[in-house]
Amino acid sequence: MTVRSSSSGVSGETGTRRPALRPAAVGRVLATGVTGLVLLLLTLVVVQLPWMGDLGVHAATVQRLRHAPLAPGNPLVDANTPSPYYSPWTLVVGGVARATGLDVFVVLRLAAAAGLALLVTGVWRYVRTLSAHPAAPVLSLLSLLFLWGTEPLLWSGFTGLHSLALTAAYPSTFTLGLAFHFWTWLSGALRRPAGWGVWLGLGVLWAVILLCHQFSGVVATAGAAATVAAARPGRAVWPRLGGALLLGVSVLGAWPYYDFFALADAGEGLETVHRVLYAQPVARFGLVLLGVAALVGRWRRDHRDPLVVFCALGVLAVAAGRVTGHYSWARALPAAVIPAQLAAALAVAARRARLVRSVTAALLVDVDAGVAG
């Protein structure tokens, strides 16, 4: 006699019960598949390397370093003057171009691939310090790419899919990826006893991040401050932390290609162009409010939660820029947006019933719109 199969997962031929996929497992597989498709899309962007924005400036910088690595001159004008475009990142990329003889745009494609790989692995590792849930890193990547608003934002230093499609070969992408790894290593050093070598290495890495892309360096600094505040380090850690900070400042001052600290006086020329970042906040960042709701829950559980402190520092910097007319401070927006996006993803992973349904629906709608775009 043959037993008919039923919805309970019993096999009709053998009578054995087939294990049914749980909704969480199905969701994790779906999220992983969507993430894979998005990363494939970004890979195609690297192959195409759209000629837009500041790509020409970065190409000129690499080209000058290829021919004269010690005295490249200003990449914007025909003059032998310092330029903040000559960072550790461009120095390495220029060295690759000089050593291999490859076309500058081939080298920039390689740099874009390396930057995206660093960003993905950095997000993955940092999220692991916040949650052990297996779906947390994938959901965090999707949230960083799509949980923005209905109006596309195209600026370097922002993790939205539209921005990354334009700026994959820019130093900002590499720097953001390095920042996520920096927060991960800093978290590890604060949780476990670390020697002076680890802390001094963190100080050098902090300086490298600031030299590569100053605006993303501000975001990285805010994230590091939040990490330290949340860890509540003991007395033994503070001398090492101070030594790392002092070494980092020394590296910044010793960088030979431009005066890092002189950039503080160069902000006046940047205010007008950055004022637009304060326009249309709901259209550009409306979906981030879902993450703000998740941050409120985290704040209730722990007032020193790293994502809560991180977001608060970003909001203070951006608000201060608006009040004082220093509109270039709006480039610190990722410091407010990134922790909210991560909080939303972690809330989904933790299955907070109402918030899960709201954030998941918003993510799927935005993914559909982003991929279609």
Short mmCIF file of C-alpha atoms in Angstrom, two decimals:
data_model
loop_
_atom_site.label_atom_id
_atom_site.label_comp_id
_atom_site.label_asym_id
_atom_site.label_seq_id
_atom_site.Cartn_x
_atom_site.Cartn_y
_atom_site.Cartn_z
CA MET A 1 0.00 0.00 0.00
CA THR A 2 1.39 3.37 -0.99
CA VAL A 3 1.27 6.18 1.53
CA ARG A 4 0.41 9.51 -0.02
CA SER A 5 2.74 12.37 0.62
CA SER A 6 1.46 15.12 2.85
CA SER A 7 2.43 18.68 3.64
CA SER A 8 4.20 17.46 6.76
CA GLY A 9 7.18 16.31 4.71
CA VAL A 10 6.54 12.51 4.76
CA SER A 11 7.83 10.63 1.72
CA GLY A 12 5.16 8.62 -0.15
CA GLU A 13 7.48 5.75 -1.05
CA THR A 14 9.48 5.19 2.13
CA GLY A 15 7.34 6.83 4.80
CA THR A 16 10.39 8.80 6.02
CA ARG A 17 10.04 12.39 7.03
CA ARG A 18 11.85 14.96 4.88
CA PRO A 19 13.29 17.87 6.84
CA ALA A 20 11.40 21.03 5.94
CA LEU A 21 13.28 24.27 5.40
CA ARG A 22 12.60 26.74 8.17
CA PRO A 23 11.57 30.28 7.19
CA ALA A 24 14.81 31.63 8.68
CA ALA A 25 16.87 29.33 6.48
CA VAL A 26 14.86 30.26 3.39
CA GLY A 27 15.30 33.95 4.17
CA ARG A 28 19.04 33.49 4.66
CA VAL A 29 19.38 31.70 1.33
CA LEU A 30 17.34 34.40 -0.40
CA ALA A 31 19.38 37.20 1.16
CA THR A 32 22.63 35.47 0.20
CA GLY A 33 21.42 35.03 -3.38
CA VAL A 34 20.42 38.68 -3.69
CA THR A 35 23.75 39.77 -2.24
CA GLY A 36 25.57 37.60 -4.76
CA LEU A 37 23.65 39.20 -7.62
CA VAL A 38 24.43 42.69 -6.33
CA LEU A 39 28.14 41.87 -6.02
CA LEU A 40 28.05 40.51 -9.58
CA LEU A 41 26.51 43.82 -10.66
CA LEU A 42 29.31 45.74 -8.93
CA THR A 43 31.85 43.49 -10.66
CA LEU A 44 30.34 44.44 -14.02
CA VAL A 45 30.58 48.09 -12.97
CA VAL A 46 34.29 47.60 -12.32
CA VAL A 47 34.69 46.15 -15.81
CA GLN A 48 32.81 49.07 -17.33
CA LEU A 49 34.43 51.71 -15.05
CA PRO A 50 32.01 54.57 -15.90
CA TRP A 51 33.71 57.77 -17.00
CA MET A 52 31.98 60.12 -14.59
CA GLY A 53 32.73 62.35 -11.63
CA ASP A 54 36.34 62.52 -10.48
CA LEU A 55 37.62 59.45 -12.31
CA GLY A 56 39.78 61.62 -14.54
CA VAL A 57 41.38 63.31 -11.53
CA HIS A 58 42.31 59.97 -9.97
CA ALA A 59 43.64 58.73 -13.31
CA ALA A 60 45.81 61.85 -13.60
CA THR A 61 47.08 61.33 -10.06
CA VAL A 62 48.09 57.73 -10.75
CA GLN A 63 49.69 58.74 -14.05
CA ARG A 64 51.82 61.42 -12.41
CA LEU A 65 52.95 59.00 -9.71
CA ARG A 66 53.84 56.48 -12.40
CA HIS A 67 56.27 58.90 -14.03
CA ALA A 68 57.58 60.80 -10.99
CA PRO A 69 56.77 59.06 -7.68
CA LEU A 70 58.97 61.33 -5.55
CA ALA A 71 57.99 64.71 -7.05
CA PRO A 72 54.78 64.21 -9.05
CA GLY A 73 53.53 67.81 -9.03
CA ASN A 74 49.90 68.86 -8.71
CA PRO A 75 47.52 66.58 -10.69
CA LEU A 76 45.03 69.43 -11.25
CA VAL A 77 47.37 72.12 -12.57
CA ASP A 78 50.79 72.31 -14.18
CA ALA A 79 52.65 73.24 -11.01
CA ASN A 80 55.00 71.57 -8.58
CA THR A 81 52.76 72.01 -5.53
CA PRO A 82 51.50 69.55 -2.89
CA SER A 83 48.13 67.87 -3.26
CA PRO A 84 45.94 65.79 -0.90
CA TYR A 85 45.29 63.46 -3.83
CA TYR A 86 48.73 61.96 -3.16
CA SER A 87 47.73 59.54 -0.43
CA PRO A 88 49.07 56.12 0.59
CA TRP A 89 46.37 54.58 -1.63
CA THR A 90 47.33 56.49 -4.77
CA LEU A 91 51.01 55.92 -4.02
CA VAL A 92 50.47 52.15 -4.02
CA VAL A 93 48.30 52.25 -7.15
CA GLY A 94 50.84 54.46 -8.90
CA GLY A 95 53.60 52.06 -7.89
CA VAL A 96 51.67 49.16 -9.41
CA ALA A 97 51.24 51.14 -12.63
CA ARG A 98 54.95 51.96 -12.71
CA ALA A 99 56.08 48.39 -11.96
CA THR A 100 53.72 46.63 -14.38
CA GLY A 101 53.46 49.15 -17.21
CA LEU A 102 49.70 48.54 -17.35
CA ASP A 103 47.35 51.20 -18.69
CA VAL A 104 46.19 53.56 -15.95
CA PHE A 105 42.54 52.52 -16.33
CA VAL A 106 43.45 48.84 -16.08
CA VAL A 107 45.21 49.63 -12.81
CA LEU A 108 42.19 51.60 -11.61
CA ARG A 109 39.98 48.59 -12.37
CA LEU A 110 42.26 46.44 -10.23
CA ALA A 111 42.11 49.07 -7.50
CA ALA A 112 38.30 49.11 -7.70
CA ALA A 113 38.14 45.33 -7.34
CA ALA A 114 40.50 45.46 -4.36
CA GLY A 115 38.50 48.27 -2.74
CA LEU A 116 35.18 46.46 -3.10
CA ALA A 117 36.69 43.24 -1.76
CA LEU A 118 38.08 45.14 1.22
CA LEU A 119 34.68 46.75 1.85
CA VAL A 120 32.72 43.48 1.69
CA THR A 121 35.15 41.58 3.93
CA GLY A 122 35.37 44.55 6.30
CA VAL A 123 31.60 44.73 6.74
CA TRP A 124 31.47 40.97 7.20
CA ARG A 125 34.12 40.96 9.93
CA TYR A 126 32.84 44.03 11.76
CA VAL A 127 29.26 42.75 11.90
CA ARG A 128 30.61 39.54 13.42
CA THR A 129 31.76 41.63 16.40
CA LEU A 130 28.16 42.79 16.88
CA SER A 131 26.18 39.61 16.21
CA ALA A 132 26.82 35.88 15.94
CA HIS A 133 23.71 35.32 13.81
CA PRO A 134 24.72 33.66 10.51
CA ALA A 135 22.49 35.97 8.44
CA ALA A 136 23.71 39.21 10.05
CA PRO A 137 26.62 39.96 7.63
CA VAL A 138 24.53 39.34 4.50
CA LEU A 139 21.63 41.43 5.77
CA SER A 140 24.06 44.18 6.77
CA LEU A 141 25.52 44.33 3.27
CA LEU A 142 22.05 44.61 1.76
CA SER A 143 21.10 47.29 4.26
CA LEU A 144 24.22 49.37 3.55
CA LEU A 145 23.57 49.16 -0.18
CA PHE A 146 19.80 49.73 -0.29
CA LEU A 147 18.42 51.19 2.94
CA TRP A 148 18.59 54.84 1.89
CA GLY A 149 15.69 56.66 0.28
CA THR A 150 13.80 57.15 -2.94
CA GLU A 151 16.20 59.76 -4.35
CA PRO A 152 19.61 58.39 -5.48
CA LEU A 153 22.66 59.93 -3.81
CA LEU A 154 25.90 60.01 -5.80
CA TRP A 155 28.79 60.97 -3.50
CA SER A 156 32.08 59.33 -2.65
CA GLY A 157 32.27 57.97 0.87
CA PHE A 158 28.66 56.71 0.85
CA THR A 159 27.86 52.99 0.70
CA GLY A 160 24.69 53.15 -1.41
CA LEU A 161 24.66 51.09 -4.60
CA HIS A 162 24.37 54.21 -6.79
CA SER A 163 27.39 55.80 -5.10
CA LEU A 164 29.52 52.67 -5.25
CA ALA A 165 28.68 52.19 -8.92
CA LEU A 166 30.26 55.59 -9.55
CA THR A 167 33.08 55.58 -7.00
CA ALA A 168 34.30 51.96 -6.92
CA ALA A 169 37.72 53.04 -8.21
CA TYR A 170 37.95 56.06 -5.88
CA PRO A 171 40.04 56.07 -2.70
CA SER A 172 36.86 56.50 -0.63
CA THR A 173 35.74 52.92 -1.31
CA PHE A 174 39.11 51.51 -0.29
CA THR A 175 39.15 53.76 2.79
CA LEU A 176 35.66 52.74 3.94
CA GLY A 177 36.63 49.08 3.62
CA LEU A 178 39.77 49.75 5.64
CA ALA A 179 37.65 51.55 8.27
CA PHE A 180 35.46 48.48 8.82
CA HIS A 181 38.57 46.34 9.30
CA PHE A 182 39.99 49.01 11.62
CA TRP A 183 36.90 48.89 13.85
CA THR A 184 37.12 45.09 13.91
CA TRP A 185 40.76 45.06 14.99
CA LEU A 186 40.12 47.80 17.55
CA SER A 187 37.21 45.81 19.02
CA GLY A 188 39.45 42.77 19.34
CA ALA A 189 42.23 44.77 21.03
CA LEU A 190 39.75 46.18 23.53
CA ARG A 191 38.16 42.81 24.34
CA ARG A 192 41.39 40.86 24.74
CA PRO A 193 44.72 42.01 26.21
CA ALA A 194 46.82 43.37 23.35
CA GLY A 195 50.48 44.33 23.39
CA TRP A 196 52.04 47.63 22.38
CA GLY A 197 52.73 46.36 18.88
CA VAL A 198 49.02 45.87 18.16
CA TRP A 199 48.10 49.29 19.48
CA LEU A 200 50.86 51.08 17.59
CA GLY A 201 49.78 49.28 14.44
CA LEU A 202 46.24 50.55 15.00
CA GLY A 203 47.62 54.09 15.34
CA VAL A 204 49.40 53.84 12.01
CA LEU A 205 46.31 52.37 10.36
CA TRP A 206 44.17 55.24 11.67
CA ALA A 207 46.59 57.73 10.13
CA VAL A 208 46.61 55.89 6.80
CA ILE A 209 42.81 56.00 6.69
CA LEU A 210 42.78 59.76 7.31
CA LEU A 211 45.45 60.34 4.66
CA CYS A 212 43.68 58.24 2.02
CA HIS A 213 40.30 59.99 2.22
CA GLN A 214 39.85 62.69 4.82
CA PHE A 215 36.05 62.62 4.96
CA SER A 216 35.92 58.84 5.36
CA GLY A 217 38.68 59.24 7.93
CA VAL A 218 36.34 61.38 10.02
CA VAL A 219 33.72 58.62 9.82
CA ALA A 220 36.33 56.03 10.81
CA THR A 221 37.38 58.18 13.77
CA ALA A 222 33.78 58.51 14.98
CA GLY A 223 33.32 54.74 14.74
CA ALA A 224 36.54 54.16 16.66
CA ALA A 225 35.49 56.59 19.40
CA ALA A 226 32.15 54.78 19.70
CA THR A 227 33.93 51.43 19.90
CA VAL A 228 36.15 52.66 22.73
CA ALA A 229 33.21 54.22 24.61
CA ALA A 230 31.20 50.99 24.38
CA ALA A 231 34.11 48.82 25.54
CA ARG A 232 34.64 50.77 28.80
CA PRO A 233 38.38 50.01 28.78
CA GLY A 234 40.31 49.61 32.02
CA ARG A 235 43.24 51.70 33.18
CA ALA A 236 45.80 49.41 31.56
CA VAL A 237 44.41 50.14 28.08
CA TRP A 238 44.49 53.95 28.19
CA PRO A 239 48.31 54.35 27.95
CA ARG A 240 48.37 52.07 24.90
CA LEU A 241 45.43 53.92 23.38
CA GLY A 242 47.21 57.22 23.98
CA GLY A 243 50.41 55.87 22.42
CA ALA A 244 48.49 54.73 19.33
CA LEU A 245 46.89 58.15 19.00
CA LEU A 246 50.22 59.94 19.39
CA LEU A 247 51.89 57.73 16.78
CA GLY A 248 48.99 58.29 14.38
CA VAL A 249 49.26 62.06 14.73
CA SER A 250 53.01 61.79 14.13
CA VAL A 251 52.44 59.85 10.90
CA LEU A 252 49.95 62.48 9.76
CA GLY A 253 52.46 65.23 10.39
CA ALA A 254 55.30 63.37 8.68
CA TRP A 255 53.46 62.55 5.43
CA PRO A 256 55.64 64.18 2.75
CA TYR A 257 53.16 64.70 -0.11
CA TYR A 258 50.90 67.28 1.56
CA ASP A 259 50.30 68.99 4.89
CA PHE A 260 47.40 67.13 6.44
CA PHE A 261 46.76 69.67 9.18
CA ALA A 262 46.68 72.54 6.67
CA LEU A 263 43.47 71.04 5.26
CA ALA A 264 41.60 72.52 8.23
CA ASP A 265 41.97 75.95 6.59
CA ALA A 266 40.82 74.73 3.17
CA GLY A 267 37.18 74.17 4.11
CA GLU A 268 35.85 77.53 2.93
CA GLY A 269 36.15 76.55 -0.72
CA LEU A 270 34.17 73.36 -0.10
CA GLU A 271 31.11 74.79 1.66
CA THR A 272 29.06 75.78 -1.39
CA VAL A 273 29.38 72.47 -3.21
CA HIS A 274 28.44 70.48 -0.09
CA ARG A 275 25.37 72.50 0.83
CA VAL A 276 23.28 70.28 -1.44
CA LEU A 277 23.85 67.36 0.93
CA TYR A 278 21.47 69.00 3.39
CA ALA A 279 18.67 69.13 0.81
CA GLN A 280 15.89 66.53 0.50
CA PRO A 281 16.78 64.56 3.64
CA VAL A 282 13.56 62.51 3.62
CA ALA A 283 13.88 61.57 -0.05
CA ARG A 284 17.54 60.62 0.33
CA PHE A 285 17.56 59.03 3.78
CA GLY A 286 13.92 58.26 4.59
CA LEU A 287 14.31 54.50 4.92
CA VAL A 288 17.15 54.99 7.41
CA LEU A 289 14.44 55.89 9.96
CA LEU A 290 13.77 52.15 10.22
CA GLY A 291 17.30 51.80 11.52
CA VAL A 292 16.75 54.68 13.92
CA ALA A 293 13.86 52.72 15.41
CA ALA A 294 16.23 49.79 15.89
CA LEU A 295 18.79 52.09 17.53
CA VAL A 296 16.20 53.23 20.07
CA GLY A 297 15.77 49.62 21.17
CA ARG A 298 19.52 49.15 21.43
CA TRP A 299 19.82 52.39 23.46
CA ARG A 300 17.22 51.16 25.94
CA ARG A 301 19.26 48.03 26.53
CA ASP A 302 22.64 49.78 26.69
CA HIS A 303 23.19 53.54 26.63
CA ARG A 304 26.77 52.92 25.44
CA ASP A 305 25.89 50.60 22.60
CA PRO A 306 28.58 51.20 19.92
CA LEU A 307 26.08 51.76 17.10
CA VAL A 308 24.08 54.21 19.21
CA VAL A 309 27.16 56.24 20.16
CA PHE A 310 28.44 56.07 16.57
CA CYS A 311 25.18 57.44 15.18
CA ALA A 312 24.99 60.16 17.85
CA LEU A 313 28.47 61.41 16.96
CA GLY A 314 27.57 61.51 13.27
CA VAL A 315 24.33 63.41 13.92
CA LEU A 316 26.14 65.95 16.10
CA ALA A 317 28.78 66.59 13.42
CA VAL A 318 26.24 67.02 10.63
CA ALA A 319 23.94 69.19 12.75
CA ALA A 320 26.85 71.38 13.80
CA GLY A 321 27.79 71.85 10.15
CA ARG A 322 24.27 72.97 9.33
CA VAL A 323 24.06 75.43 12.22
CA THR A 324 27.50 76.97 11.70
CA GLY A 325 27.43 77.03 7.90
CA HIS A 326 30.27 74.49 7.56
CA TYR A 327 28.38 72.48 4.97
CA SER A 328 31.34 70.26 4.18
CA TRP A 329 30.72 68.62 7.57
CA ALA A 330 27.78 66.91 5.88
CA ARG A 331 30.34 64.43 4.55
CA ALA A 332 30.15 62.93 8.04
CA LEU A 333 26.63 61.72 7.16
CA PRO A 334 27.82 58.09 6.79
CA ALA A 335 28.70 58.21 10.50
CA ALA A 336 24.99 58.71 11.20
CA VAL A 337 23.64 56.48 8.44
CA ILE A 338 25.90 53.41 8.64
CA PRO A 339 25.14 52.54 12.30
CA ALA A 340 21.40 52.94 11.68
CA GLN A 341 21.58 50.67 8.64
CA LEU A 342 23.53 48.05 10.59
CA ALA A 343 21.08 48.28 13.50
CA ALA A 344 18.20 47.60 11.11
CA ALA A 345 19.96 44.55 9.69
CA LEU A 346 20.80 43.20 13.15
CA ALA A 347 17.18 43.68 14.22
CA VAL A 348 16.06 41.61 11.24
CA ALA A 349 18.57 38.91 12.14
CA ALA A 350 17.30 38.89 15.71
CA ARG A 351 13.68 38.52 14.46
CA ARG A 352 12.15 41.45 16.25
CA ALA A 353 8.63 40.75 15.01
CA ARG A 354 7.18 44.09 13.89
CA LEU A 355 10.48 45.68 12.99
CA VAL A 356 11.50 42.56 11.08
CA ARG A 357 8.44 42.75 8.85
CA SER A 358 8.84 46.49 8.25
CA VAL A 359 12.57 46.41 7.47
CA THR A 360 12.33 43.27 5.33
CA ALA A 361 9.55 44.78 3.23
CA ALA A 362 11.48 48.03 2.80
CA LEU A 363 14.67 46.18 1.84
CA LEU A 364 12.91 44.03 -0.77
CA VAL A 365 11.18 47.04 -2.33
CA ASP A 366 14.43 49.00 -2.43
CA VAL A 367 16.40 46.02 -3.81
CA ASP A 368 13.89 45.65 -6.63
CA ALA A 369 14.10 49.36 -7.42
CA GLY A 370 17.90 49.41 -7.19
CA VAL A 371 18.47 46.37 -9.38
CA ALA A 372 15.95 47.65 -11.92
CA GLY A 373 17.74 51.01 -11.93
#
